[in-house]
Tab-separated table of C-alpha atoms in Angstrom:
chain	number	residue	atom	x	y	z
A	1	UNK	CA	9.456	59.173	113.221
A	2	UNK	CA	9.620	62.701	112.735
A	3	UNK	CA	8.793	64.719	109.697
A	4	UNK	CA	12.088	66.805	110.414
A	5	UNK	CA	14.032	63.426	109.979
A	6	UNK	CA	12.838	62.087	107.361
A	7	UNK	CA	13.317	65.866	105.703
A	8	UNK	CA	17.016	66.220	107.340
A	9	UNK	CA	17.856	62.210	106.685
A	10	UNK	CA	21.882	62.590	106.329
A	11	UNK	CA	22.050	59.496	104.586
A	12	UNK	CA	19.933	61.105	102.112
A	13	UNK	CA	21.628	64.625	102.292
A	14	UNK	CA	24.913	62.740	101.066
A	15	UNK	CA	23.488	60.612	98.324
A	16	UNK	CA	22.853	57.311	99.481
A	17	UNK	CA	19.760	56.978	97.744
A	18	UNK	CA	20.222	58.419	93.928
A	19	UNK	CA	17.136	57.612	91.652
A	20	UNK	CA	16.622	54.345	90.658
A	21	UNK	CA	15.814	54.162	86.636
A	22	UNK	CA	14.473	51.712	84.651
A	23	UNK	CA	17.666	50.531	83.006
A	24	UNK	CA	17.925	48.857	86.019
A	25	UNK	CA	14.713	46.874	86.043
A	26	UNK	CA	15.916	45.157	82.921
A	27	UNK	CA	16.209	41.739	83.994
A	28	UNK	CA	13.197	40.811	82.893
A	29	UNK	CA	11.618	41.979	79.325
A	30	UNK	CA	8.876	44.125	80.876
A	31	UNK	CA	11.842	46.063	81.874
A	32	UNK	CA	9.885	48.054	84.937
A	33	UNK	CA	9.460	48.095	88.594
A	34	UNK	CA	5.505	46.354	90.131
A	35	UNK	CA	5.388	47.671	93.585
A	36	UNK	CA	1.946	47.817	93.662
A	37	UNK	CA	2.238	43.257	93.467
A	38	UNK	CA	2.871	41.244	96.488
A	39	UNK	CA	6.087	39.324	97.386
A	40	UNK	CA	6.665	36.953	100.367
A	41	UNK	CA	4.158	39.162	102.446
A	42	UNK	CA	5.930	41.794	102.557
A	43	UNK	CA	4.846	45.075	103.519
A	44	UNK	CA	6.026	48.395	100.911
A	45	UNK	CA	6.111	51.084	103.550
A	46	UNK	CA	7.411	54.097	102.103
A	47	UNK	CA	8.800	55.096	105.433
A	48	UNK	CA	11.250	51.940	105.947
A	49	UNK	CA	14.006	53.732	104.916
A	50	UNK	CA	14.023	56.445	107.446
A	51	UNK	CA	13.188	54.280	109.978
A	52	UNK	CA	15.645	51.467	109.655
A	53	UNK	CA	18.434	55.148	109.429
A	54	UNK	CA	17.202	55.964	112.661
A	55	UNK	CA	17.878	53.090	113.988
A	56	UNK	CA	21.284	52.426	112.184
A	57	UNK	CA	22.316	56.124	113.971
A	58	UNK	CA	21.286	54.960	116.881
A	59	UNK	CA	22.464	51.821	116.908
A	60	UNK	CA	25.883	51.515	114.411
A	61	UNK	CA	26.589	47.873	115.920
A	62	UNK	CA	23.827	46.913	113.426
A	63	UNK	CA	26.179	47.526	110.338
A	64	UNK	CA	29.342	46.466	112.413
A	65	UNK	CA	28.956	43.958	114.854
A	66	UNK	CA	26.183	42.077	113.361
A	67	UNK	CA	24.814	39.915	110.654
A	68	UNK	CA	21.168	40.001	110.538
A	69	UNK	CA	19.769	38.293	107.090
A	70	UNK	CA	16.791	38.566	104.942
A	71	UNK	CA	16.468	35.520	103.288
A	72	UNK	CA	14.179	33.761	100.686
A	73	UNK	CA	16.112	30.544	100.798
A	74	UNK	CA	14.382	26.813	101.787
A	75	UNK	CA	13.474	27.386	105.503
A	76	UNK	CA	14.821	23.871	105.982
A	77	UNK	CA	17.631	24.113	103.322
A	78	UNK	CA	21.387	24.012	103.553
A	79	UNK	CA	21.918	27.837	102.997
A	80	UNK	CA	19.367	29.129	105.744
A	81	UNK	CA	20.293	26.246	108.607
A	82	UNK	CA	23.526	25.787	107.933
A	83	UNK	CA	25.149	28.597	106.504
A	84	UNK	CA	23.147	32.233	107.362
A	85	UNK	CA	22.512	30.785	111.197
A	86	UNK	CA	26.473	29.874	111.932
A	87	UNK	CA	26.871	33.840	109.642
A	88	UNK	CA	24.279	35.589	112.379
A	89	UNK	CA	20.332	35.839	112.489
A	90	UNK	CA	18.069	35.019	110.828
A	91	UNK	CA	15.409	37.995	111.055
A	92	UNK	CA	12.707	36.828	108.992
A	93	UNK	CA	11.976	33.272	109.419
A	94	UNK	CA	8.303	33.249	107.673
A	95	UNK	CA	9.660	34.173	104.467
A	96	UNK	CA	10.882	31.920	101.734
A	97	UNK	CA	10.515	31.506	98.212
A	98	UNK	CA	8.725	28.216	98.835
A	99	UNK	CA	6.488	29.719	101.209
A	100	UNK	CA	2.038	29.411	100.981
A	101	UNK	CA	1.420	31.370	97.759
A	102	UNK	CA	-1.767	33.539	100.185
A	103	UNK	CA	1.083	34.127	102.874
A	104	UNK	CA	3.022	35.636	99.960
A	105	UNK	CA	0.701	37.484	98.341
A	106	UNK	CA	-1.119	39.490	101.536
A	107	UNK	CA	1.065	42.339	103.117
A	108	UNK	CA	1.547	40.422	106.705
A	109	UNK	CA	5.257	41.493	107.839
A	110	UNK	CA	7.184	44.985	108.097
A	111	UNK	CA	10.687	44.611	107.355
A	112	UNK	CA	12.829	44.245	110.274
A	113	UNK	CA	14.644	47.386	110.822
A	114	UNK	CA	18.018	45.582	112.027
A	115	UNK	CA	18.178	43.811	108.291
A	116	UNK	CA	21.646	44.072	107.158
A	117	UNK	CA	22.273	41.732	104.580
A	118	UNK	CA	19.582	40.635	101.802
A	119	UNK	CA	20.452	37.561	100.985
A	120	UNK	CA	18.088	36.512	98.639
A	121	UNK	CA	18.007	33.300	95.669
A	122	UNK	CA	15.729	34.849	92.982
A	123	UNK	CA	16.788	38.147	91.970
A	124	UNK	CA	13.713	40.342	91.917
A	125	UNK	CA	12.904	41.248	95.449
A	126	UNK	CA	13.865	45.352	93.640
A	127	UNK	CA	11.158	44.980	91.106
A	128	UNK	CA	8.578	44.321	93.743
A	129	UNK	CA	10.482	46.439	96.798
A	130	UNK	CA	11.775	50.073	95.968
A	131	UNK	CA	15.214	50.637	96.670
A	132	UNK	CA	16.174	52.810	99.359
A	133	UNK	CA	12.623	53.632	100.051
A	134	UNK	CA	10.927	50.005	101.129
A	135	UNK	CA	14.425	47.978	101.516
A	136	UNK	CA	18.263	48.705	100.620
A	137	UNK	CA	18.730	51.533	102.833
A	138	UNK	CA	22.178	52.825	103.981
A	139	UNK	CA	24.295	49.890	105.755
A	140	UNK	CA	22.044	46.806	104.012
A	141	UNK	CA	23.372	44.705	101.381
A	142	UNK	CA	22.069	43.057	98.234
A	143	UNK	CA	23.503	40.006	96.538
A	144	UNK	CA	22.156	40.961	93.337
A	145	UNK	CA	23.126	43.451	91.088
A	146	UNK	CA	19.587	46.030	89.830
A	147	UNK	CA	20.602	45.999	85.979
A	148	UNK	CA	22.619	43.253	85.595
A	149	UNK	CA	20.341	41.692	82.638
A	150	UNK	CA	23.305	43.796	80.994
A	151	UNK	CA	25.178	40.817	81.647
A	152	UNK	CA	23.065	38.522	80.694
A	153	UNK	CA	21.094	39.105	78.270
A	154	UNK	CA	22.003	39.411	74.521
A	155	UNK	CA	20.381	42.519	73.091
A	156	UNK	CA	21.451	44.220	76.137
A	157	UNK	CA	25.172	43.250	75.544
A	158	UNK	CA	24.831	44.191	71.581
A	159	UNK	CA	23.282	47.512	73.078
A	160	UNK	CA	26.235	47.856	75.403
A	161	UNK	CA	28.789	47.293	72.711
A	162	UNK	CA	27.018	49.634	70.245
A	163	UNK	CA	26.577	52.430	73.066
A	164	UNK	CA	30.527	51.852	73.702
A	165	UNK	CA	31.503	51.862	70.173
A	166	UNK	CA	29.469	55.430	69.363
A	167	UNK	CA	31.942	56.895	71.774
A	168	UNK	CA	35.037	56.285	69.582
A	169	UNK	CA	33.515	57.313	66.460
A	170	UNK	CA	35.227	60.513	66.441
A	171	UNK	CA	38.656	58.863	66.718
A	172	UNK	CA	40.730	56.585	63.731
């Protein structure tokens, strides 16, 4: 990878990756991001992103042609064998929610650079991975939402309604 690429990234020259604020770590109470902890032996490499564009430039089939999942689900469960394998690949067999708690906790395995869709049962994987740095770079999907313990969670929805209200204050 070269320094001029990761400098020049056009993904990054048109926005793709704004700055990712704590509001939306607040699924949990702690309300921040821990990439320094381990998750399914996954590797934080801070130069994922650029690597996984480079290969996205070079190869656009990834985001069109193909479906290659990230998964946490049961490696012998219904969603991973049945569903995600008649959907396309899947890229990262080793990893599961269920998997050896040592395998999870030691950095053994990069992120595949062809990962397209994050398909993933809890919904942490951005607290421990950083968003469009280690994973969730331009052309992968998340099914979760970072920030939606808005949704969820009562103080945040009193918050939200209070926040919404101040902006009417001004009017009968």
């Amino acid at each position: 990878m070269t320094a001029h690429f990761v400098e020049n990234n056009p993904f990054k020259l048109l926005g793709a990756y704004p700055t990712i604020t704590n509001k939306y770590f607040n699924s949990y109470p702690d309300g921040k991001p821990f990439y320094n902890v381990m998750q399914y032996g996954l590797k934080n490499d801070p130069g994922y992103c650029a690597m996984a564009d480079m290969e996205l430039l070079a190869h656009p089939e990834i985001a069109f042609e193909q479906m290659n999942f990230l998964t946490d689900y049961a490696k012998n469960g219904l969603v991973r064998i049945d569903v995600i394998r008649e959907l396309g690949n899947d890229t990262m067999t080793g990893v599961s929610k269920y998997m050896d708690k040592e395998k999870s906790k030691s950095r053994k395995w990069d992120f595949e650079r062809n990962i397209n869709m994050i398909f993933t049962k809890r919904v942490d994987i951005h607290i421990y991975h950083e968003i469009g740095n280690h994973f969730l770079c331009a052309g992968q999907n998340y099914n979760h939402i970072p920030g939606h313990g808005v949704l969820k969670r009562k103080d945040l929805i009193v918050d939200s309604v209070d926040e919404y209200a101040k902006k009417f204050d001004d009017r009968p």
